[in-house]
CSV table of C-alpha atoms and ligand atoms in Angstrom, one decimal:
chain,number,residue,atom,x,y,z
A,1,MET,CA,0.0,0.0,0.0
A,2,THR,CA,1.9,3.0,-1.3
A,3,ALA,CA,1.0,6.7,-1.0
A,4,VAL,CA,-1.1,7.3,-4.0
A,5,HIS,CA,-3.9,9.9,-4.3
A,6,SER,CA,-7.1,8.2,-3.2
A,7,PRO,CA,-10.7,9.6,-3.3
A,8,PHE,CA,-10.3,10.2,0.4
A,9,SER,CA,-7.0,12.1,0.9
A,10,ARG,CA,-7.8,14.7,3.5
A,11,PRO,CA,-5.6,15.9,6.3
A,12,HIS,CA,-8.4,15.5,8.9
A,13,LEU,CA,-11.6,13.5,9.5
A,14,LEU,CA,-13.9,15.8,11.3
A,15,GLY,CA,-17.4,14.7,10.3
A,16,ILE,CA,-19.5,12.7,7.7
A,17,GLU,CA,-21.3,15.9,6.6
A,18,ASP,CA,-18.3,17.1,4.6
A,19,LEU,CA,-17.6,13.8,2.8
A,20,THR,CA,-18.6,12.9,-0.7
A,21,VAL,CA,-20.0,9.4,-1.5
A,22,ALA,CA,-16.8,8.6,-3.4
A,23,GLU,CA,-14.7,9.4,-0.2
A,24,ILE,CA,-17.0,7.2,1.9
A,25,GLU,CA,-16.9,4.4,-0.7
A,26,ASP,CA,-13.1,4.6,-0.7
A,27,LEU,CA,-12.9,4.3,3.1
A,28,LEU,CA,-15.4,1.4,3.1
A,29,SER,CA,-13.5,-0.6,0.5
A,30,HIS,CA,-10.1,0.3,2.1
A,31,ALA,CA,-11.4,-1.2,5.4
A,32,ASP,CA,-12.0,-4.5,3.5
A,33,GLU,CA,-8.3,-4.7,2.9
A,34,PHE,CA,-7.6,-4.6,6.7
A,35,GLN,CA,-10.2,-7.3,7.8
A,36,ASP,CA,-8.3,-10.0,9.6
A,37,VAL,CA,-5.0,-8.2,9.1
A,38,LYS,CA,-3.0,-8.3,12.3
A,39,THR,CA,0.0,-6.2,11.2
A,40,VAL,CA,0.9,-4.0,8.2
A,41,PRO,CA,3.8,-1.9,9.5
A,42,HIS,CA,3.2,0.7,6.9
A,43,HIS,CA,3.4,3.6,9.4
A,44,ALA,CA,6.3,2.5,11.5
A,45,GLY,CA,8.0,5.4,13.3
A,46,LYS,CA,4.8,7.5,13.4
A,47,THR,CA,2.9,8.5,16.6
A,48,VAL,CA,-0.8,8.7,17.2
A,49,VAL,CA,-2.2,10.3,20.3
A,50,ASN,CA,-5.5,9.3,21.7
A,51,LEU,CA,-6.7,12.6,23.3
A,52,PHE,CA,-9.9,11.4,25.1
A,53,PHE,CA,-11.6,13.9,27.4
A,54,GLU,CA,-14.6,11.6,27.7
A,55,ASN,CA,-15.0,8.0,28.6
A,56,SER,CA,-14.5,5.4,26.0
A,57,THR,CA,-14.0,1.6,25.6
A,58,ARG,CA,-14.6,0.7,22.0
A,59,THR,CA,-13.4,3.8,20.2
A,60,ARG,CA,-10.2,4.3,22.2
A,61,ILE,CA,-9.1,0.7,22.2
A,62,SER,CA,-9.9,0.2,18.5
A,63,PHE,CA,-8.0,3.3,17.5
A,64,GLU,CA,-5.1,2.0,19.6
A,65,LEU,CA,-5.2,-1.4,18.0
A,66,ALA,CA,-5.6,0.1,14.5
A,67,ALA,CA,-2.6,2.4,14.9
A,68,LYS,CA,-0.5,-0.4,16.4
A,69,ARG,CA,-1.5,-2.8,13.6
A,70,LEU,CA,-0.3,-0.2,11.2
A,71,GLY,CA,3.1,-0.1,13.0
A,72,ALA,CA,2.6,3.3,14.7
A,73,GLU,CA,3.3,4.2,18.3
A,74,VAL,CA,0.3,5.1,20.4
A,75,VAL,CA,0.1,7.4,23.4
A,76,ASN,CA,-3.1,7.5,25.5
A,77,PHE,CA,-3.8,10.8,27.1
A,78,ASP,CA,-5.6,10.5,30.5
A,79,ALA,CA,-7.7,13.6,31.0
A,80,ALA,CA,-8.1,12.8,34.8
A,81,THR,CA,-4.4,12.9,35.5
A,82,SER,CA,-3.5,15.6,32.9
A,83,SER,CA,-2.9,19.3,33.2
A,84,ALA,CA,-6.5,19.8,31.9
A,85,LYS,CA,-7.3,19.3,35.7
A,86,LYS,CA,-5.1,22.4,36.4
A,87,GLY,CA,-7.1,24.5,34.0
A,88,GLU,CA,-5.1,24.1,30.8
A,89,THR,CA,-7.4,24.9,27.8
A,90,LEU,CA,-8.1,22.4,25.1
A,91,GLU,CA,-6.3,24.6,22.6
A,92,ASP,CA,-3.1,24.7,24.7
A,93,THR,CA,-3.2,21.0,25.3
A,94,ALA,CA,-3.5,20.4,21.5
A,95,ARG,CA,-0.7,22.8,20.7
A,96,THR,CA,1.5,21.1,23.4
A,97,ILE,CA,1.0,17.6,22.0
A,98,ASN,CA,1.5,19.0,18.4
A,99,ALA,CA,4.8,20.5,19.5
A,100,MET,CA,6.1,17.1,20.5
A,101,GLY,CA,6.0,16.0,16.9
A,102,VAL,CA,3.1,13.6,16.4
A,103,GLU,CA,1.4,12.5,13.2
A,104,ALA,CA,-2.2,12.3,14.3
A,105,ILE,CA,-4.5,13.2,17.2
A,106,VAL,CA,-7.7,11.3,17.8
A,107,ILE,CA,-9.9,13.5,19.9
A,108,ARG,CA,-13.0,12.9,21.9
A,109,HIS,CA,-14.5,15.9,23.8
A,110,SER,CA,-17.8,17.0,25.2
A,111,GLU,CA,-17.8,20.2,23.2
A,112,ALA,CA,-19.4,20.1,19.7
A,113,GLY,CA,-16.8,21.4,17.2
A,114,ALA,CA,-13.8,20.6,19.4
A,115,ALA,CA,-12.1,18.5,16.7
A,116,GLY,CA,-12.6,21.2,14.1
A,117,LYS,CA,-11.3,23.8,16.6
A,118,ILE,CA,-8.0,22.0,17.2
A,119,ALA,CA,-7.5,21.0,13.5
A,120,GLY,CA,-7.1,24.7,12.8
A,121,LEU,CA,-4.3,25.0,15.5
A,122,VAL,CA,-2.0,22.0,14.8
A,123,ASP,CA,-0.1,20.7,11.8
A,124,CYS,CA,-0.7,17.0,12.4
A,125,ALA,CA,-3.9,15.1,11.4
A,126,VAL,CA,-7.0,15.4,13.6
A,127,ILE,CA,-9.6,12.6,13.7
A,128,ASN,CA,-12.9,13.2,15.5
A,129,GLY,CA,-13.6,10.4,17.9
A,130,GLY,CA,-16.8,12.1,19.0
A,131,ASP,CA,-17.5,15.8,19.7
A,132,GLY,CA,-20.4,16.5,22.0
A,133,THR,CA,-23.7,15.8,20.3
A,134,ASN,CA,-22.3,16.8,16.9
A,135,GLU,CA,-20.5,13.9,15.1
A,136,HIS,CA,-18.8,10.6,15.5
A,137,PRO,CA,-17.7,9.9,11.9
A,138,THR,CA,-15.7,6.6,12.4
A,139,GLN,CA,-18.8,5.1,14.2
A,140,ALA,CA,-21.0,5.9,11.2
A,141,LEU,CA,-18.4,4.5,8.8
A,142,LEU,CA,-18.1,1.2,10.7
A,143,ASP,CA,-21.9,1.0,10.9
A,144,ALA,CA,-22.2,1.5,7.1
A,145,TYR,CA,-19.5,-1.1,6.6
A,146,THR,CA,-21.4,-3.6,8.9
A,147,ILE,CA,-24.7,-2.9,7.1
A,148,ARG,CA,-23.1,-3.5,3.7
A,149,GLU,CA,-21.5,-6.7,5.0
A,150,CYS,CA,-24.9,-8.0,6.2
A,151,LYS,CA,-27.2,-6.7,3.5
A,152,GLY,CA,-24.9,-6.4,0.5
A,153,ARG,CA,-25.9,-2.8,0.1
A,154,ILE,CA,-26.8,0.4,1.9
A,155,GLU,CA,-28.8,2.2,-0.9
A,156,GLY,CA,-32.6,1.9,-0.7
A,157,LEU,CA,-32.7,0.1,2.7
A,158,THR,CA,-35.2,1.2,5.4
A,159,ILE,CA,-33.3,2.0,8.5
A,160,ALA,CA,-34.9,2.8,11.8
A,161,ILE,CA,-32.8,4.7,14.4
A,162,CYS,CA,-34.4,4.4,17.8
A,163,GLY,CA,-33.9,6.0,21.2
A,164,ASP,CA,-32.2,9.3,22.3
A,165,ILE,CA,-31.6,10.7,18.8
A,166,LEU,CA,-31.5,14.3,20.0
A,167,HIS,CA,-28.3,13.8,22.0
A,168,SER,CA,-26.6,11.1,19.9
A,169,ARG,CA,-23.6,12.1,17.8
A,170,VAL,CA,-23.7,8.6,16.4
A,171,ALA,CA,-27.3,9.1,15.1
A,172,HIS,CA,-26.3,12.5,13.7
A,173,SER,CA,-23.3,11.0,11.7
A,174,ASN,CA,-25.4,8.0,10.6
A,175,ILE,CA,-28.2,10.2,9.4
A,176,SER,CA,-25.8,12.3,7.4
A,177,LEU,CA,-24.2,9.2,5.8
A,178,PHE,CA,-27.6,7.5,5.1
A,179,ARG,CA,-28.9,10.6,3.3
A,180,LYS,CA,-26.0,10.5,0.9
A,181,PHE,CA,-26.8,6.8,0.1
A,182,GLY,CA,-30.5,7.2,-0.4
A,183,VAL,CA,-31.6,5.3,2.7
A,184,LYS,CA,-35.2,5.6,3.9
A,185,ILE,CA,-34.4,7.0,7.3
A,186,ARG,CA,-36.9,6.6,10.2
A,187,LEU,CA,-36.3,8.2,13.6
A,188,ILE,CA,-38.2,6.7,16.6
A,189,ALA,CA,-38.2,8.4,19.9
A,190,PRO,CA,-40.4,10.2,22.5
A,191,PRO,CA,-41.2,13.7,21.2
A,192,ASN,CA,-38.7,15.5,23.4
A,193,LEU,CA,-35.8,13.3,22.1
A,194,LEU,CA,-36.5,13.7,18.4
A,195,PRO,CA,-34.6,16.4,16.4
A,196,SER,CA,-36.7,19.4,15.4
A,197,ASN,CA,-35.2,19.6,11.9
A,198,ALA,CA,-36.4,16.2,10.6
A,199,GLU,CA,-37.3,17.5,7.1
A,200,ALA,CA,-33.9,19.0,6.6
A,201,LEU,CA,-32.4,15.7,7.7
A,202,GLY,CA,-34.5,13.8,5.1
A,203,ALA,CA,-36.0,11.5,7.8
A,204,GLU,CA,-39.4,10.4,8.8
A,205,LEU,CA,-40.3,10.9,12.5
A,206,PHE,CA,-42.1,8.4,14.6
A,207,THR,CA,-43.2,8.5,18.3
A,208,ASP,CA,-44.9,5.1,17.8
A,209,TYR,CA,-42.2,2.4,17.9
A,210,ALA,CA,-44.4,-0.2,16.1
A,211,ALA,CA,-45.1,2.0,13.2
A,212,GLY,CA,-41.5,3.1,12.9
A,213,VAL,CA,-39.9,-0.4,12.8
A,214,ALA,CA,-42.6,-1.9,10.4
A,215,ASP,CA,-40.7,-3.6,7.6
A,216,ALA,CA,-37.3,-2.1,8.6
A,217,ASP,CA,-34.2,-3.8,7.2
A,218,VAL,CA,-32.0,-2.4,10.0
A,219,ILE,CA,-32.9,-1.3,13.6
A,220,MET,CA,-30.3,0.9,15.2
A,221,THR,CA,-30.8,1.3,19.0
A,222,GLN,CA,-29.3,4.2,20.8
A,223,ARG,CA,-28.5,4.7,24.5
A,224,ILE,CA,-30.3,7.3,26.5
A,225,GLN,CA,-27.6,9.9,27.1
A,226,LEU,CA,-28.6,11.0,30.6
A,227,GLU,CA,-25.3,12.8,31.0
A,228,ARG,CA,-26.2,15.2,28.2
A,229,MET,CA,-29.9,15.7,29.2
A,230,ARG,CA,-31.6,18.6,31.0
A,231,GLU,CA,-33.3,17.3,34.1
A,232,SER,CA,-36.7,18.1,32.6
A,233,ASP,CA,-36.0,15.9,29.5
A,234,LYS,CA,-35.1,12.8,31.5
A,235,PRO,CA,-37.8,10.2,30.8
A,236,ASP,CA,-39.7,8.0,33.3
A,237,ILE,CA,-37.6,4.8,32.9
A,238,GLU,CA,-40.5,2.3,33.2
A,239,LYS,CA,-42.7,4.2,30.7
A,240,TYR,CA,-39.7,4.5,28.4
A,241,GLN,CA,-39.0,0.8,28.5
A,242,GLN,CA,-42.6,0.0,27.7
A,243,ALA,CA,-42.7,2.3,24.7
A,244,TYR,CA,-39.2,2.5,23.4
A,245,ARG,CA,-37.3,-0.7,24.4
A,246,LEU,CA,-36.8,-3.1,21.5
A,247,ASP,CA,-38.2,-6.4,22.5
A,248,ARG,CA,-39.4,-9.5,20.7
A,249,ALA,CA,-42.9,-8.2,20.1
A,250,LYS,CA,-41.5,-5.0,18.4
A,251,LEU,CA,-38.8,-6.9,16.5
A,252,VAL,CA,-41.2,-9.2,14.7
A,253,LEU,CA,-42.8,-6.2,13.0
A,254,ALA,CA,-39.6,-5.6,11.1
A,255,LYS,CA,-38.4,-7.6,8.1
A,256,PRO,CA,-37.7,-11.3,9.1
A,257,ASP,CA,-34.0,-10.8,8.3
A,258,VAL,CA,-33.7,-7.5,10.1
A,259,ILE,CA,-30.4,-6.7,11.8
A,260,VAL,CA,-30.2,-5.0,15.2
A,261,MET,CA,-27.3,-2.6,15.9
A,262,ASN,CA,-26.1,-0.6,18.8
A,263,PRO,CA,-22.8,1.5,18.9
A,264,GLY,CA,-22.3,0.5,22.6
A,265,PRO,CA,-22.2,0.8,25.4
A,266,ILE,CA,-25.5,-1.0,25.7
A,267,THR,CA,-27.7,-0.3,28.7
A,268,ARG,CA,-29.2,-3.7,29.0
A,269,ASN,CA,-32.9,-3.9,29.2
A,270,LEU,CA,-33.3,-0.1,28.6
A,271,GLU,CA,-32.9,0.4,24.9
A,272,LEU,CA,-33.2,-3.3,24.0
A,273,THR,CA,-33.9,-6.5,25.9
A,274,ASP,CA,-31.2,-9.0,26.8
A,275,ASP,CA,-32.5,-11.6,24.5
A,276,ILE,CA,-32.4,-9.3,21.5
A,277,ALA,CA,-28.9,-7.9,22.4
A,278,ASP,CA,-27.6,-11.5,22.4
A,279,ASP,CA,-29.8,-12.9,19.6
A,280,PRO,CA,-27.4,-14.7,17.2
A,281,LYS,CA,-29.8,-14.3,14.3
A,282,HIS,CA,-30.4,-10.6,14.5
A,283,SER,CA,-27.9,-8.8,16.7
A,284,VAL,CA,-24.7,-7.6,14.9
A,285,ILE,CA,-23.4,-5.6,17.9
A,286,LEU,CA,-20.1,-7.4,18.2
A,287,GLN,CA,-19.7,-7.5,14.5
A,288,GLN,CA,-19.8,-3.7,14.6
A,289,VAL,CA,-17.1,-3.7,17.3
A,290,ARG,CA,-14.9,-6.1,15.2
A,291,ASN,CA,-15.3,-4.0,12.1
A,292,GLY,CA,-14.4,-0.9,14.0
A,293,VAL,CA,-10.7,-1.9,14.1
A,294,ALA,CA,-10.5,-2.4,10.3
A,295,MET,CA,-12.4,0.8,9.6
A,296,ARG,CA,-10.1,2.8,11.9
A,297,MET,CA,-7.1,1.2,10.2
A,298,ALA,CA,-8.5,2.4,6.9
A,299,VAL,CA,-9.0,6.0,8.2
A,300,LEU,CA,-5.6,6.2,9.9
A,301,ASP,CA,-3.8,4.7,6.8
A,302,ARG,CA,-5.4,7.2,4.4
A,303,ILE,CA,-4.9,10.1,6.7
A,304,MET,CA,-1.2,9.3,7.5
A,305,ASP,CA,-0.6,8.7,3.7
A,306,ALA,CA,-2.3,12.1,2.9
A,307,GLU,CA,0.2,13.7,5.2
A,308,LEU,CA,3.1,12.2,3.1
A,309,LEU,CA,1.6,13.7,0.0
A,310,GLY,CA,1.4,17.1,1.6
B,401,NCD,C1,-21.0,6.3,21.6
B,401,NCD,C2,-20.3,7.6,21.8
B,401,NCD,O1,-19.5,7.8,22.7
B,401,NCD,O2,-20.7,8.5,21.1
B,401,NCD,N1,-20.2,5.2,21.8
B,401,NCD,C3,-19.2,4.8,20.9
B,401,NCD,O3,-18.4,5.5,20.6
B,401,NCD,N2,-19.3,3.5,20.5
B,401,NCD,C4,-22.4,6.2,22.0
B,401,NCD,C5,-22.8,6.3,23.4
B,401,NCD,O4,-22.0,6.8,24.3
B,401,NCD,O5,-23.9,6.0,23.7
């Protein structure tokens, strides 16, 4: 894999919104080349910093594995023991890491726009690992990869995204990607957790779960992001479970070969029941996790190659 101009040859990956279909296709097919690849030391001698100000299991570890499998060194920033605790600003932290001579920063931060903000301050690559409620582009890419792996296509599918859509950066990046691919997007949530700009998003809104999942090819469940909610928006958990938890009775309304997704972490028995989360026929949740490594290898490889091209 030599440095050649690819459809995706950007210095940063900040969001799905900016990408063309050709760029997304390029990353999806590049990820295929990394499935089951344990080491391709193509980026030996480079350094990737995981700059995570919010908790993470899947995203941080899969970026770390992806970078290591590409031969790069990885440094994990721990916000809790860093100088952020002494009042250092995000901008100064980013400039400080950049000054040490690294090739890429993967950032997760609670502020929408944080990745874009630091991209303008550093001369290394910046990859958005989730910025507030805004975007989580690599999650949408690995979700698209998983859907194509299971269904053979993305175009023309009916995909229901259910749960706390308002606060979910995963839902926002997925909606943005699905629009570009001509997906029939359905958003299912209580009225206060639905976005207000559905028409602009090209999505159909449902407060009735049964109507929303009818004949769906894919059901994407999303966690209730209590940490991002105003007190007045927090739902009554029992009522929420009754109306918005994916269970067997709701699942049978979708297509017989429907796949059930969740970006993780799952809140068991809140957004979906245990038996659906662990259902070997429908749940692809661990397949999403597995694909996350290959997808992040594809993104890091393209981005660190683009850096070579200048
Ligand atoms: C998500 C996130 O942090 O945005 N998790 C992930 O990256 N897989 C979703 C969530 O926290 O619910």
